[in-house]
Short mmCIF file of C-alpha atoms in Angstrom, two decimals:
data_model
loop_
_atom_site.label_atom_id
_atom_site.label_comp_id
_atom_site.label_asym_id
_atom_site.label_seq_id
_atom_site.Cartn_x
_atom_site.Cartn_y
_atom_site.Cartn_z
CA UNK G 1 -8.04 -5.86 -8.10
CA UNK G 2 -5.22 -3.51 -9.42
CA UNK G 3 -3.30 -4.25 -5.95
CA UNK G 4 0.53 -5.02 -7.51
CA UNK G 5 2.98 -4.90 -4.39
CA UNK G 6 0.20 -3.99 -1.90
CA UNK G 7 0.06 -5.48 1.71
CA UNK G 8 -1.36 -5.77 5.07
CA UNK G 9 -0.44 -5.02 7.95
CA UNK G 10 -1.39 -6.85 11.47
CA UNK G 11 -0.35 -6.02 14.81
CA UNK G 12 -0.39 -7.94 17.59
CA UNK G 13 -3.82 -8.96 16.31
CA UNK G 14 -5.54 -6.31 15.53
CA UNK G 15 -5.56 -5.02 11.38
CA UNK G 16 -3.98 -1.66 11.17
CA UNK G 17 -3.43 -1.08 7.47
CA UNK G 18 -5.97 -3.08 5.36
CA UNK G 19 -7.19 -4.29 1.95
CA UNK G 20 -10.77 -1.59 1.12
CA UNK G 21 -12.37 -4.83 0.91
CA UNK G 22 -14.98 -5.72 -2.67
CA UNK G 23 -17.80 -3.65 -1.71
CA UNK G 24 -20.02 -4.33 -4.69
CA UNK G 25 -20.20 -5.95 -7.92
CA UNK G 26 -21.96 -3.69 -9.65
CA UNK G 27 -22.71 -0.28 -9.12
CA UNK G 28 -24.16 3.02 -11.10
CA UNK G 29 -21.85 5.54 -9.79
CA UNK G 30 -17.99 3.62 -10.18
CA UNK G 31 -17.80 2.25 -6.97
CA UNK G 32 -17.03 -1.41 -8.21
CA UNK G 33 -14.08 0.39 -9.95
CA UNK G 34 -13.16 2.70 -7.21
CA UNK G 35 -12.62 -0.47 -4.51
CA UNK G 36 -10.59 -2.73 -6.87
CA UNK G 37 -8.11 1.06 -8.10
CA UNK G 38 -4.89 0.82 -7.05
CA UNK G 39 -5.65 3.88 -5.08
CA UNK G 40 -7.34 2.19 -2.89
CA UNK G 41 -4.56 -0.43 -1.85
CA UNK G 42 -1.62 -0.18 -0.10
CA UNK G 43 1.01 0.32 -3.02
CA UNK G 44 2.00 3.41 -5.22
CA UNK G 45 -0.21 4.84 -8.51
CA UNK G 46 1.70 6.40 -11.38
CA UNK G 47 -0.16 10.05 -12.14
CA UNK G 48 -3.26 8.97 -10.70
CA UNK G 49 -3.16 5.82 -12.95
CA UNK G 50 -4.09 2.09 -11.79
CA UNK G 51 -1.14 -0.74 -12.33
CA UNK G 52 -3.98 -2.26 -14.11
CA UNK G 53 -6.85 -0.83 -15.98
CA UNK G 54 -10.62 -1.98 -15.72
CA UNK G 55 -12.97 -3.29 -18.85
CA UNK G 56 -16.31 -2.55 -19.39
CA UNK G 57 -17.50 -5.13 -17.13
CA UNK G 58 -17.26 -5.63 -13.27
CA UNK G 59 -14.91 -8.66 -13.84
CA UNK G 60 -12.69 -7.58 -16.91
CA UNK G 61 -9.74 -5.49 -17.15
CA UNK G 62 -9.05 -3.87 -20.66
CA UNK G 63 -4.51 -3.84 -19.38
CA UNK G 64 -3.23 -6.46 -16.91
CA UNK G 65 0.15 -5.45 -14.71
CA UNK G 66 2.45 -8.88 -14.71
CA UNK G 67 4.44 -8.85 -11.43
CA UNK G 68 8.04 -10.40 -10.79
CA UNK G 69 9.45 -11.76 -7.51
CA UNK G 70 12.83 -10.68 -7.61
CA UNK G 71 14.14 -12.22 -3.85
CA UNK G 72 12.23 -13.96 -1.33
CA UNK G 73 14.14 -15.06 1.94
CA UNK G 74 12.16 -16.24 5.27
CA UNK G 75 15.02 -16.41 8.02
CA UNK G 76 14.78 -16.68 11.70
CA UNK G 77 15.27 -13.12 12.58
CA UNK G 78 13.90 -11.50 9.24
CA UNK G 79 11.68 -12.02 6.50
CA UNK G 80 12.85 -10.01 3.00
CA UNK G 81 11.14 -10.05 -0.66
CA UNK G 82 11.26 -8.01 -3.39
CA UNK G 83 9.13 -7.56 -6.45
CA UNK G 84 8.43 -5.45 -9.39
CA UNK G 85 5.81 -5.10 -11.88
CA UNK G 86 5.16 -3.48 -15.39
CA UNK G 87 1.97 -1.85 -15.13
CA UNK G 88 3.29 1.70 -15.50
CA UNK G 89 5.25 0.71 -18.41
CA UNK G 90 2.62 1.40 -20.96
CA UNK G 91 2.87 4.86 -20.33
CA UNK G 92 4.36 7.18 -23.06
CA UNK G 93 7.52 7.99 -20.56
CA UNK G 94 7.39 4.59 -19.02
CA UNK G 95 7.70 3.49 -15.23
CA UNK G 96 8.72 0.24 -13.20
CA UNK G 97 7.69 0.06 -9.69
CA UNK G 98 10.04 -2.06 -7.82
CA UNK G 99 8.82 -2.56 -3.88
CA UNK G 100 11.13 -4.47 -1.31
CA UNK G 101 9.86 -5.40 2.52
CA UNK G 102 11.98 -6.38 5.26
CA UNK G 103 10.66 -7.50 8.45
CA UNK G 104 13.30 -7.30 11.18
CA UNK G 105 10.72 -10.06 13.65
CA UNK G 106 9.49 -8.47 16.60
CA UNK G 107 10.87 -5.68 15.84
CA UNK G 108 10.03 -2.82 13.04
CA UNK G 109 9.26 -2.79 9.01
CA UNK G 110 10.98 -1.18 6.29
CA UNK G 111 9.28 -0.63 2.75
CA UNK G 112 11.64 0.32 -0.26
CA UNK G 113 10.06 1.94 -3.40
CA UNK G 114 11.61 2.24 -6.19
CA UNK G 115 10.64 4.13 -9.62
CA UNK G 116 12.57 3.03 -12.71
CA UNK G 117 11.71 5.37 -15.68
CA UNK G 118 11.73 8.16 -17.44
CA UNK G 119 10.14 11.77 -17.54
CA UNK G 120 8.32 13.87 -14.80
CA UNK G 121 5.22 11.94 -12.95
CA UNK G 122 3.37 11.88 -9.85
CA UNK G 123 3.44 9.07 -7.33
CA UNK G 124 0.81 8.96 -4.76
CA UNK G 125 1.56 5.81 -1.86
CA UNK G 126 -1.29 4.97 -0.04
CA UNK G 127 -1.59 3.56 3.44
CA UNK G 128 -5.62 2.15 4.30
CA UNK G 129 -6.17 2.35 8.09
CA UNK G 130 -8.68 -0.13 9.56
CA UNK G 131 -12.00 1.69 10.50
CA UNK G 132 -10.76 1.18 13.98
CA UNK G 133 -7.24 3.11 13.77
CA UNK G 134 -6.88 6.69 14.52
CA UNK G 135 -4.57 8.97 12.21
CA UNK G 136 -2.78 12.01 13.12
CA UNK G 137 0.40 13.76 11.94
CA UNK G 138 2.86 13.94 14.21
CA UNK G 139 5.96 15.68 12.80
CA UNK G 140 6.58 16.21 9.22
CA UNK G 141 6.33 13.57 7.25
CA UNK G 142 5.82 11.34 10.29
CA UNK G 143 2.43 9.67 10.65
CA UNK G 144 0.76 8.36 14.15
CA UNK G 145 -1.38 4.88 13.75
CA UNK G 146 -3.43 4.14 17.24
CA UNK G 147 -6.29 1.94 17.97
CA UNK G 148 -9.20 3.52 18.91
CA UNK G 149 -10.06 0.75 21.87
CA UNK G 150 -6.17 -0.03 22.35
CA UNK G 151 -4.26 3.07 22.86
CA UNK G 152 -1.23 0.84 23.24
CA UNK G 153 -1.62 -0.64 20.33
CA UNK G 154 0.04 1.97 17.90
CA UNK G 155 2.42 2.52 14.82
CA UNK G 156 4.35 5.33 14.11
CA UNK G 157 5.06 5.43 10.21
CA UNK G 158 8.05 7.59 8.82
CA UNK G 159 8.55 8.62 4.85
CA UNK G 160 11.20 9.50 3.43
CA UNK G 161 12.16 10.77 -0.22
CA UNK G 162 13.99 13.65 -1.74
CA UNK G 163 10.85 15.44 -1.88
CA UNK G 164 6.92 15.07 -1.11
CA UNK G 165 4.23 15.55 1.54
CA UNK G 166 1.76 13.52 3.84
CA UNK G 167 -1.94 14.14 4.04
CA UNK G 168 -4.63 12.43 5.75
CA UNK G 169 -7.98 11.50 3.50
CA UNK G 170 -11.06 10.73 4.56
CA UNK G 171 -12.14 7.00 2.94
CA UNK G 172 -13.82 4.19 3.15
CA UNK G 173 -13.05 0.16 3.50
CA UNK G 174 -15.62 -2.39 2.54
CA UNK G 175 -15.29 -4.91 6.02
CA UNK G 176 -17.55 -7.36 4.17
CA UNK G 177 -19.95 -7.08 0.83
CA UNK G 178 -22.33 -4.39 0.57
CA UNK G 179 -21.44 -2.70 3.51
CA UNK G 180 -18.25 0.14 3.91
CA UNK G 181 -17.14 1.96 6.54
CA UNK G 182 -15.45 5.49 7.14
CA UNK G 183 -11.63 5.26 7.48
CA UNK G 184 -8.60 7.20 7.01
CA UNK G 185 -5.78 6.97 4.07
CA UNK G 186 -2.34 8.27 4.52
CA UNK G 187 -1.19 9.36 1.26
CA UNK G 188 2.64 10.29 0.52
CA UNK G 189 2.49 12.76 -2.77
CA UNK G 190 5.79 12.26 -4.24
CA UNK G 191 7.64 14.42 -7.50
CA UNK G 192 9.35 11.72 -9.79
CA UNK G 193 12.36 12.36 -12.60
CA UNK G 194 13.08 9.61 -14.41
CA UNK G 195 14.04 7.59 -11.32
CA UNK G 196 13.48 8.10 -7.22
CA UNK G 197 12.76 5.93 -4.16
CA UNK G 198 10.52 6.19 -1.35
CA UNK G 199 11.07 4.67 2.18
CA UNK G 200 8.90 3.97 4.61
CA UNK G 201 9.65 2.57 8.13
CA UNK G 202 6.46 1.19 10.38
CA UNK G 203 7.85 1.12 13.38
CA UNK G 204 5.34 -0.27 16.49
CA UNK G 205 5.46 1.00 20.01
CA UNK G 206 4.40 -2.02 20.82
CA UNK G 207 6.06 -4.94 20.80
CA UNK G 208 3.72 -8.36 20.21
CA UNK G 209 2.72 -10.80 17.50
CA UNK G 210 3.04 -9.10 14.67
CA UNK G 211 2.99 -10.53 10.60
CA UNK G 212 2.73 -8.57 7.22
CA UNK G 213 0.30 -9.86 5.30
CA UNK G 214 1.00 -10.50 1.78
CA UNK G 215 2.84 -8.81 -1.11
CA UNK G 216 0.04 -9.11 -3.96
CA UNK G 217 0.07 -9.58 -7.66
CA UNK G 218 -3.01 -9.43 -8.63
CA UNK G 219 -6.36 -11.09 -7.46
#
């Protein structure tokens, strides 16, 4: 899939933000290529682009984004890496994305995105909710993450940039092949010039075993 720098996102057991899953193989109306988009992981497209670009069959890819681990460190009260990867930079004003993670344990998450480039584009960050999760805006730019079943079990997200707004979409994850269910995306619309960040704290009201999931290349 075109997932570079995408995660998940457990808490305290339960999957709050989530991979959309394979769905199908094969499909007559673009779903195959819909479920492996980067739009439909947790990570950033470029104006509406994928990091990497699908071939003309369900298993090729006509442009392939290489990803770099920058820093990695796994220490007892925080877990910190940092990547990049050049799948914007084919564009004609080219683009790195550079994402860094920390993990204060127990505790809260902090997501740092950086865009190294050059010109005027749009960045749209995605966040997939589990089927189960419950989305609502809370303040501006402030997102509300609840179980359905666990109304203690909840996440408040908060984005910052220079500029941009929030917006809830109605979606779909794929829990298993051949099978999807309705879920909610929060998507950050952001204005880039040449070079800008994003930052995004998850910050859980409940405290419990929590893990992010993995930082992905490409699978």
């Amino acid at each position: 899939h075109a997932d570079a720098l995408s995660f998940v996102l457990v808490l305290a057991g339960r999957q709050v933000m989530v991979d959309p899953g394979t769905y199908l193989y094969s499909s007559t109306n673009g779903e195959r290529d819909q479920f492996r988009s980067t739009a439909a992981h947790n990570t950033a497209t470029i104006d509406g682009l994928s990091s990497s670009e699908p071939g003309p069959g369900p298993f090729q890819w006509s442009h392939s984004a290489s990803t770099t681990l920058h820093r990695w460190a796994n220490e007892r009260r925080l877990d910190f890496v940092r990547a990049s990867h050049d799948g914007f930079m084919r564009l004609s004003a080219p683009v790195r994305h550079e994402r860094s993670v920390l993990y204060a344990r127990g505790r809260y998450w902090v997501i740092r995105d950086r865009f190294l480039g050059q010109g005027r584009h749009h960045v749209g960050a995605s966040f997939h909710c589990a089927p189960d999760i419950r989305a609502s805006i809370a303040d501006q730019n402030l997102v509300r993450l609840v179980a359905a079943d666990a109304p203690r079990c909840a996440v408040d997200v908060a984005i910052f940039a220079d500029n941009g707004t929030v917006a809830l979409i109605e979606d779909w994850v794929a829990p298993e092949y051949g099978r999807k269910l309705a879920a909610t995306t929060c998507r950050f619309d952001y204005s880039l010039n040449g070079a800008g960040e994003i930052v995004t704290f998850i910050l859980p009201s409940h405290a419990g075993s929590m893990r992010v999931g993995r930082l992905d290349q490409r699978t």
